[in-house]
XYZ file of C-alpha atoms in Angstrom:
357
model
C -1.126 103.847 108.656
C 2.060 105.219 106.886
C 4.973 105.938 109.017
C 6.321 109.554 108.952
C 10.178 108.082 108.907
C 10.940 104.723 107.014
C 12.706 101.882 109.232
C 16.521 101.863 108.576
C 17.530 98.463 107.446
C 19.996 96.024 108.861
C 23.709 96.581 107.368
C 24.347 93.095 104.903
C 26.162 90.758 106.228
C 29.170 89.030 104.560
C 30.546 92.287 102.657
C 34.417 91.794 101.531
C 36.742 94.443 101.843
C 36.710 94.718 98.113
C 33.324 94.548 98.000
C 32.460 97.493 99.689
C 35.411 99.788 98.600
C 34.287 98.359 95.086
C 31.187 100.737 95.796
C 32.705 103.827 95.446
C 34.820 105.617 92.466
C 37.883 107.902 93.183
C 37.589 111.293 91.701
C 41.072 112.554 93.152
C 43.139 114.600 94.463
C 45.296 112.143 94.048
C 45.773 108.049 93.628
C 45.800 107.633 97.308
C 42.090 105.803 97.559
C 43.216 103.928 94.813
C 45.692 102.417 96.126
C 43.439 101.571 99.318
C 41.399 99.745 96.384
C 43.908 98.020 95.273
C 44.870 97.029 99.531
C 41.187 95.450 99.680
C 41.667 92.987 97.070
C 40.590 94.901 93.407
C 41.661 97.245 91.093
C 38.536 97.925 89.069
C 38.726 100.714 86.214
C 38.380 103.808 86.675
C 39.276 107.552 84.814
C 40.584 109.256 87.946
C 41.234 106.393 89.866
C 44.972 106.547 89.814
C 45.126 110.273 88.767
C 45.832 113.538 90.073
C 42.873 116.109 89.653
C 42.556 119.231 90.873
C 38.989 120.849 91.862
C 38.791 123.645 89.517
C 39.643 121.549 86.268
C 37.631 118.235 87.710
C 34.899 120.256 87.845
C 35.352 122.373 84.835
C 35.880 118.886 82.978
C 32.603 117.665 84.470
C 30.680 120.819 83.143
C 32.132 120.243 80.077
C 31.345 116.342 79.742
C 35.120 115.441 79.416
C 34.684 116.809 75.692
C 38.597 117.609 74.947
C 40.105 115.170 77.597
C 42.072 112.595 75.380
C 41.208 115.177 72.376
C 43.834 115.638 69.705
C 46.700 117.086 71.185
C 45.523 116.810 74.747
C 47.480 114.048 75.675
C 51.262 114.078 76.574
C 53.328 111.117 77.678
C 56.253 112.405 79.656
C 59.119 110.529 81.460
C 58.938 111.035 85.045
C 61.702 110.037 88.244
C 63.131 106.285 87.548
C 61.746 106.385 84.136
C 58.324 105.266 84.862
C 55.797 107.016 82.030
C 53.043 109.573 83.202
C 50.567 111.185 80.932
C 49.082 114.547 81.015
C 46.806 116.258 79.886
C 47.577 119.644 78.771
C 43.270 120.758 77.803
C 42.443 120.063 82.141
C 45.878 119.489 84.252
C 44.948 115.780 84.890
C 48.254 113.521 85.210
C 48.548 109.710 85.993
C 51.120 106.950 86.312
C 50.850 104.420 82.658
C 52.338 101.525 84.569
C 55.243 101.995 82.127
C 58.826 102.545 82.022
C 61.495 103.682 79.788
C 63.141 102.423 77.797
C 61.468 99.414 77.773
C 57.975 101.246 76.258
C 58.764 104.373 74.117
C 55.870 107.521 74.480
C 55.275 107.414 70.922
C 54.243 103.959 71.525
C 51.976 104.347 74.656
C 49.941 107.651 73.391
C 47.514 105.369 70.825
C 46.812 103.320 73.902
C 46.185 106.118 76.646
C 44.294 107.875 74.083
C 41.799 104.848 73.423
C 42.032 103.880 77.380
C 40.738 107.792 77.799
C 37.980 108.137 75.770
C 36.319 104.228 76.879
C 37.093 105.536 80.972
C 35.732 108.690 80.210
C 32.343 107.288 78.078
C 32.378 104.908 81.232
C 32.413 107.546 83.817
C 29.502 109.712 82.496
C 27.574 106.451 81.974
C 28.038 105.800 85.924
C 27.379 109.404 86.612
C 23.711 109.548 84.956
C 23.030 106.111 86.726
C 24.172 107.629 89.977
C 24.614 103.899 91.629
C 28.372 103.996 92.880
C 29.430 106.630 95.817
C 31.559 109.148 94.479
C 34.857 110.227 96.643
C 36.758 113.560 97.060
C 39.590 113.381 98.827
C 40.519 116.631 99.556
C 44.149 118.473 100.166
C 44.510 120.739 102.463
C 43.014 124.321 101.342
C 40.111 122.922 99.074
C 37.100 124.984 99.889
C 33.640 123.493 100.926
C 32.420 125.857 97.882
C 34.622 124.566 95.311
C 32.982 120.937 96.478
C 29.569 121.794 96.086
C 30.973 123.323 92.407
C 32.101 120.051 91.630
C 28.562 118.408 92.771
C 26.070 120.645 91.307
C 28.425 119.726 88.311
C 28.157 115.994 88.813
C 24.196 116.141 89.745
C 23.783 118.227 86.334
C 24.374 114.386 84.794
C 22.521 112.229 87.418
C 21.684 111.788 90.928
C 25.618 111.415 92.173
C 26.467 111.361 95.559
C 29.752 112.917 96.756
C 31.915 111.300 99.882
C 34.373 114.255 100.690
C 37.092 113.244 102.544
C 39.042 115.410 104.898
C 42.114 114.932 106.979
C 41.539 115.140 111.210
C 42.332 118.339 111.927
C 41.537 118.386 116.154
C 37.896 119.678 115.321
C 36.394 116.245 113.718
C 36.574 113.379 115.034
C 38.289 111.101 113.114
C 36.543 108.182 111.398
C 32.878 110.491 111.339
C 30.850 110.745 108.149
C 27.825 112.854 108.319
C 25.525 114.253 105.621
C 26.410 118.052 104.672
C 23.505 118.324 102.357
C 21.573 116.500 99.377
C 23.755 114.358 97.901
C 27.294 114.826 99.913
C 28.756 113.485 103.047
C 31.846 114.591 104.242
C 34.083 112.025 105.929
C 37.459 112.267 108.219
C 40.399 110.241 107.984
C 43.192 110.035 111.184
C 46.019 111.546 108.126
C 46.171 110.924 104.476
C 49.626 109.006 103.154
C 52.188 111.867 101.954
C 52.051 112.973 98.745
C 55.225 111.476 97.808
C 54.355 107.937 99.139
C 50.630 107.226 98.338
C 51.704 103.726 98.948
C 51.298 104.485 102.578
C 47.280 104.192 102.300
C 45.878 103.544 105.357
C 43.092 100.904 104.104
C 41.906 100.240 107.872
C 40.783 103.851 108.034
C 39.607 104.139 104.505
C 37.452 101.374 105.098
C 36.142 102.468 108.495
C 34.899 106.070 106.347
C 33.538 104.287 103.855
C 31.479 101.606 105.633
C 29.894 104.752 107.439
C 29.594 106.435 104.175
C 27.726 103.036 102.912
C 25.552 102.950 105.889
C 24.033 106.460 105.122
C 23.898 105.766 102.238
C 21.880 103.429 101.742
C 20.029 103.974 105.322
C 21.561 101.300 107.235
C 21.626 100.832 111.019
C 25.137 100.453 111.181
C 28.146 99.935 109.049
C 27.596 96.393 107.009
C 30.266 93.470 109.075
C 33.080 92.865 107.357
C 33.307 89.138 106.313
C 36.330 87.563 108.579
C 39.445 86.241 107.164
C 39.555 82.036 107.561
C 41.931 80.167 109.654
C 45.620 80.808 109.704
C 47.504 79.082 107.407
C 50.741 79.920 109.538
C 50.651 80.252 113.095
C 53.252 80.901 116.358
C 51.418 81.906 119.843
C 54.794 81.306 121.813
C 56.851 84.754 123.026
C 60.440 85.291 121.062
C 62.786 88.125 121.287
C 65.025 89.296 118.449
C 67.897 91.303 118.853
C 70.258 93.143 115.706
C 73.552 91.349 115.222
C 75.177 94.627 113.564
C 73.873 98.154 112.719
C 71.313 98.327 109.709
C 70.150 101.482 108.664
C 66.484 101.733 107.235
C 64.346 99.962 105.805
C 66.432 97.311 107.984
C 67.223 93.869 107.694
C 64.927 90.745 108.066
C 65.636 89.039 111.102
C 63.985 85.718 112.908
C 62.919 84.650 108.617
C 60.274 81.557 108.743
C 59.398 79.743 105.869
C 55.598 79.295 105.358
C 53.580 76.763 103.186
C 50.079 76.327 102.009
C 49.639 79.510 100.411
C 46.914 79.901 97.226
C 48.068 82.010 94.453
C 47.109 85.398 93.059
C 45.627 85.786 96.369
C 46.004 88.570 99.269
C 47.721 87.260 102.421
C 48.816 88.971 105.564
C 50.838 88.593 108.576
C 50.493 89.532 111.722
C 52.357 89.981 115.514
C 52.378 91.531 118.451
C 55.599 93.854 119.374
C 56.539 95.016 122.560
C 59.577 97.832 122.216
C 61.301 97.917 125.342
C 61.646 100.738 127.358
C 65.298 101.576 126.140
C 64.734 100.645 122.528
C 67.082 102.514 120.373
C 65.825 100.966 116.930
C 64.357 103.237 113.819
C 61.764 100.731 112.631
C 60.250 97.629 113.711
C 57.774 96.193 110.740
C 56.474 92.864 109.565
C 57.339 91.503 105.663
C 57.219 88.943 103.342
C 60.089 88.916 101.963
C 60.863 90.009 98.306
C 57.310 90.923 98.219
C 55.637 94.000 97.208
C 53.737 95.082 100.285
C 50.146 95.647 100.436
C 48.769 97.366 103.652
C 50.744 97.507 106.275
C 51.389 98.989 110.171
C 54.562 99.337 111.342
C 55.275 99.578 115.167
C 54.819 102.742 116.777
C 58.389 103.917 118.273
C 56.766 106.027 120.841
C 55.078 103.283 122.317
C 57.273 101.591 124.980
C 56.465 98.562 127.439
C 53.314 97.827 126.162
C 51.667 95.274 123.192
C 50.632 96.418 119.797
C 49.686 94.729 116.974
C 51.761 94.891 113.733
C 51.117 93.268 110.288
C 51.767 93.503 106.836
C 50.224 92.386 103.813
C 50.889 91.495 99.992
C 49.513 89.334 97.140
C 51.127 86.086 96.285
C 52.693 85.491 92.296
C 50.462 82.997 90.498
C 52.188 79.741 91.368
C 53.519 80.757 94.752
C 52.474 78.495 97.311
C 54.831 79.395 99.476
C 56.973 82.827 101.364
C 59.161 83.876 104.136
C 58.391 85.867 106.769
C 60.154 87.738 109.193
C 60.671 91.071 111.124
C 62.236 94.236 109.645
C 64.385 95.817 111.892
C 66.750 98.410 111.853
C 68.746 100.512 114.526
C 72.234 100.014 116.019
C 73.855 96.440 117.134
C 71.858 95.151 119.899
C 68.085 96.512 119.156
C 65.977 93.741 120.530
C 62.032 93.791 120.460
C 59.403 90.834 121.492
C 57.091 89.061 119.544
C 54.208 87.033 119.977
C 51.658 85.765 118.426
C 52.362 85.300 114.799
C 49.710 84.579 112.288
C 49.505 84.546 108.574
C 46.139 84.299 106.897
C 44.338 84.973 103.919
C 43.347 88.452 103.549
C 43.388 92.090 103.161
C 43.913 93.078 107.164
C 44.104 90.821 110.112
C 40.902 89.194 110.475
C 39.360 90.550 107.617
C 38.884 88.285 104.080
């Protein structure tokens, strides 16, 4: 006998961080899943995923099989805010970040580059589209219309059998973290807030990878969300209670304070630490965040400043320099003289989130 419905499968067990963000391909608004990407450990290629894109030309380029993107004359390079090198192009509206600064690379220099680096993303792209095998994600700004999504997927399914994760921003109506199916071939997902525009740094990975583990589980008709494969053990670790108190004013970001050296690091790798932080009842601080110092951070929570009395759990994360074996930690704090905060609990491990490889 043939069963009407087919048994959902277990969820794979084992699945890294990068792994299963590695599943999906950005197509916009902006570089914000990206970055989240780059959080979990990769940074694989992709034509919009560092880009800005809105709807109407995404899906006009889509219709049109990306024929003039990186055409001649589409491309601009211009010089954006600290120098750093964007181009645009002027055929669809699409603008991303080279990597690149000036003076140190000229725009005349860059365009052959960006051009070539176009047209193989773009050949790529369509290639993945007809194929249909990756999970395709929307993130959408506030004011994009459910009918300018299905636009851009009856675009996308013209090419192959894509599937569309649109992600939305809780608004008090969804509850946040939910993915459900709105139709053949998209799901529409919720995140708690999306980083501001101005600091797409801010990606909350933990929630990115909470929507797209759902969005993997339906998917591919899994029970559940597939387990997360957990970091090893701590390489660094301090269980005992400490309280650290400002010596003078600091102003934000703040100053490190309570720095401990740590060892036994492997290079080129993601590492992150972690604490718990009590703010007490008075505390008159700013900001209250873990670092590495002189390390570009990775995913990160700071303390919540609203939260008095009470344990939370802070951490920060970043990827070591090949050769570096070794870091300092500490506590960012800044507020007036005096600003104390506990700890407890330290831990540094390999990673792209506490407890997660």
């Amino acid at each position: 006998m043939i069963p009407l419905f087919r048994q959902a499968s277990p969820a794979p067990a084992g699945l890294t961080a990068g792994a299963l963000l590695g599943a999906f391909e950005s197509l916009g608004d902006n570089c914000e899943f990206g970055i989240a990407q780059r959080y979990a450990g990769i940074d694989p290629l992709g034509l919009f995923r560092l880009s800005s894109a809105p709807i109407a030309d995404l899906t006009h380029a889509v219709e049109t099989r990306f024929a003039h993107y990186g055409g001649p004359g589409d491309i601009e390079v211009r010089v954006g805010a600290g120098g750093y090198l964007f181009c645009h192009s002027r055929r669809y509206g699409f603008a991303y970040h080279t990597g690149d600064t000036a003076p140190r690379t000229t725009p005349a220099a860059l365009l052959d580059r960006e051009v070539r680096r176009v047209a193989y993303l773009k050949e790529r792209l369509l290639a993945d589209l007809a194929a249909g095998d990756k999970i395709l994600v929307r993130k959408g700004p506030p004011g994009e219309s459910e009918a300018a999504v299905r636009r851009l997927l009856a675009a996308l399914r013209a090419i192959g059998p894509a599937t569309l994760l649109r992600v939305c921003a809780e608004d008090g109506r969804v509850e946040s973290g939910r993915v459900v199916w709105c139709g053949e071939g998209l799901m529409q997902g919720t995140l708690p807030h999306f980083a501001p525009y101005a600091a797409a740094t801010d990606a909350d990975l933990a929630s990115w990878l909470a929507v797209c583990g759902r969005a993997y589980a339906l998917r591919h008709s899994l029970v559940a969300p597939p387990p997360l494969a957990p970091s090893g053990p701590p390489v660094f670790s301090a269980p005992g209670e400490t309280r650290h108190v400002l010596p003078a004013a600091a102003p934000e970001p703040g100053i490190l304070v309570g720095p401990q050296p740590v060892a036994g690091l492997r290079p080129n790798r993601l590492h992150v630490v972690s604490a718990e932080i009590r703010l007490p009842e008075d505390f008159s601080g700013t900001r209250a965040a873990l670092a590495f110092a002189d390390a570009a951070l990775h995913a990160r929570r700071d303390a919540d400043p609203t939260r008095r009395g009470i344990w939370q759990t802070v951490y920060a994360a970043t990827r070591t320099r090949k050769r570096q074996s070794e870091a300092t930690i500490g506590l960012m704090l800044a507020g007036p003289a005096g600003t104390a905060v506990d700890m407890r609990d330290w831990r540094v491990t390999e990673g792209c989130l506490p407890g997660l490889a």
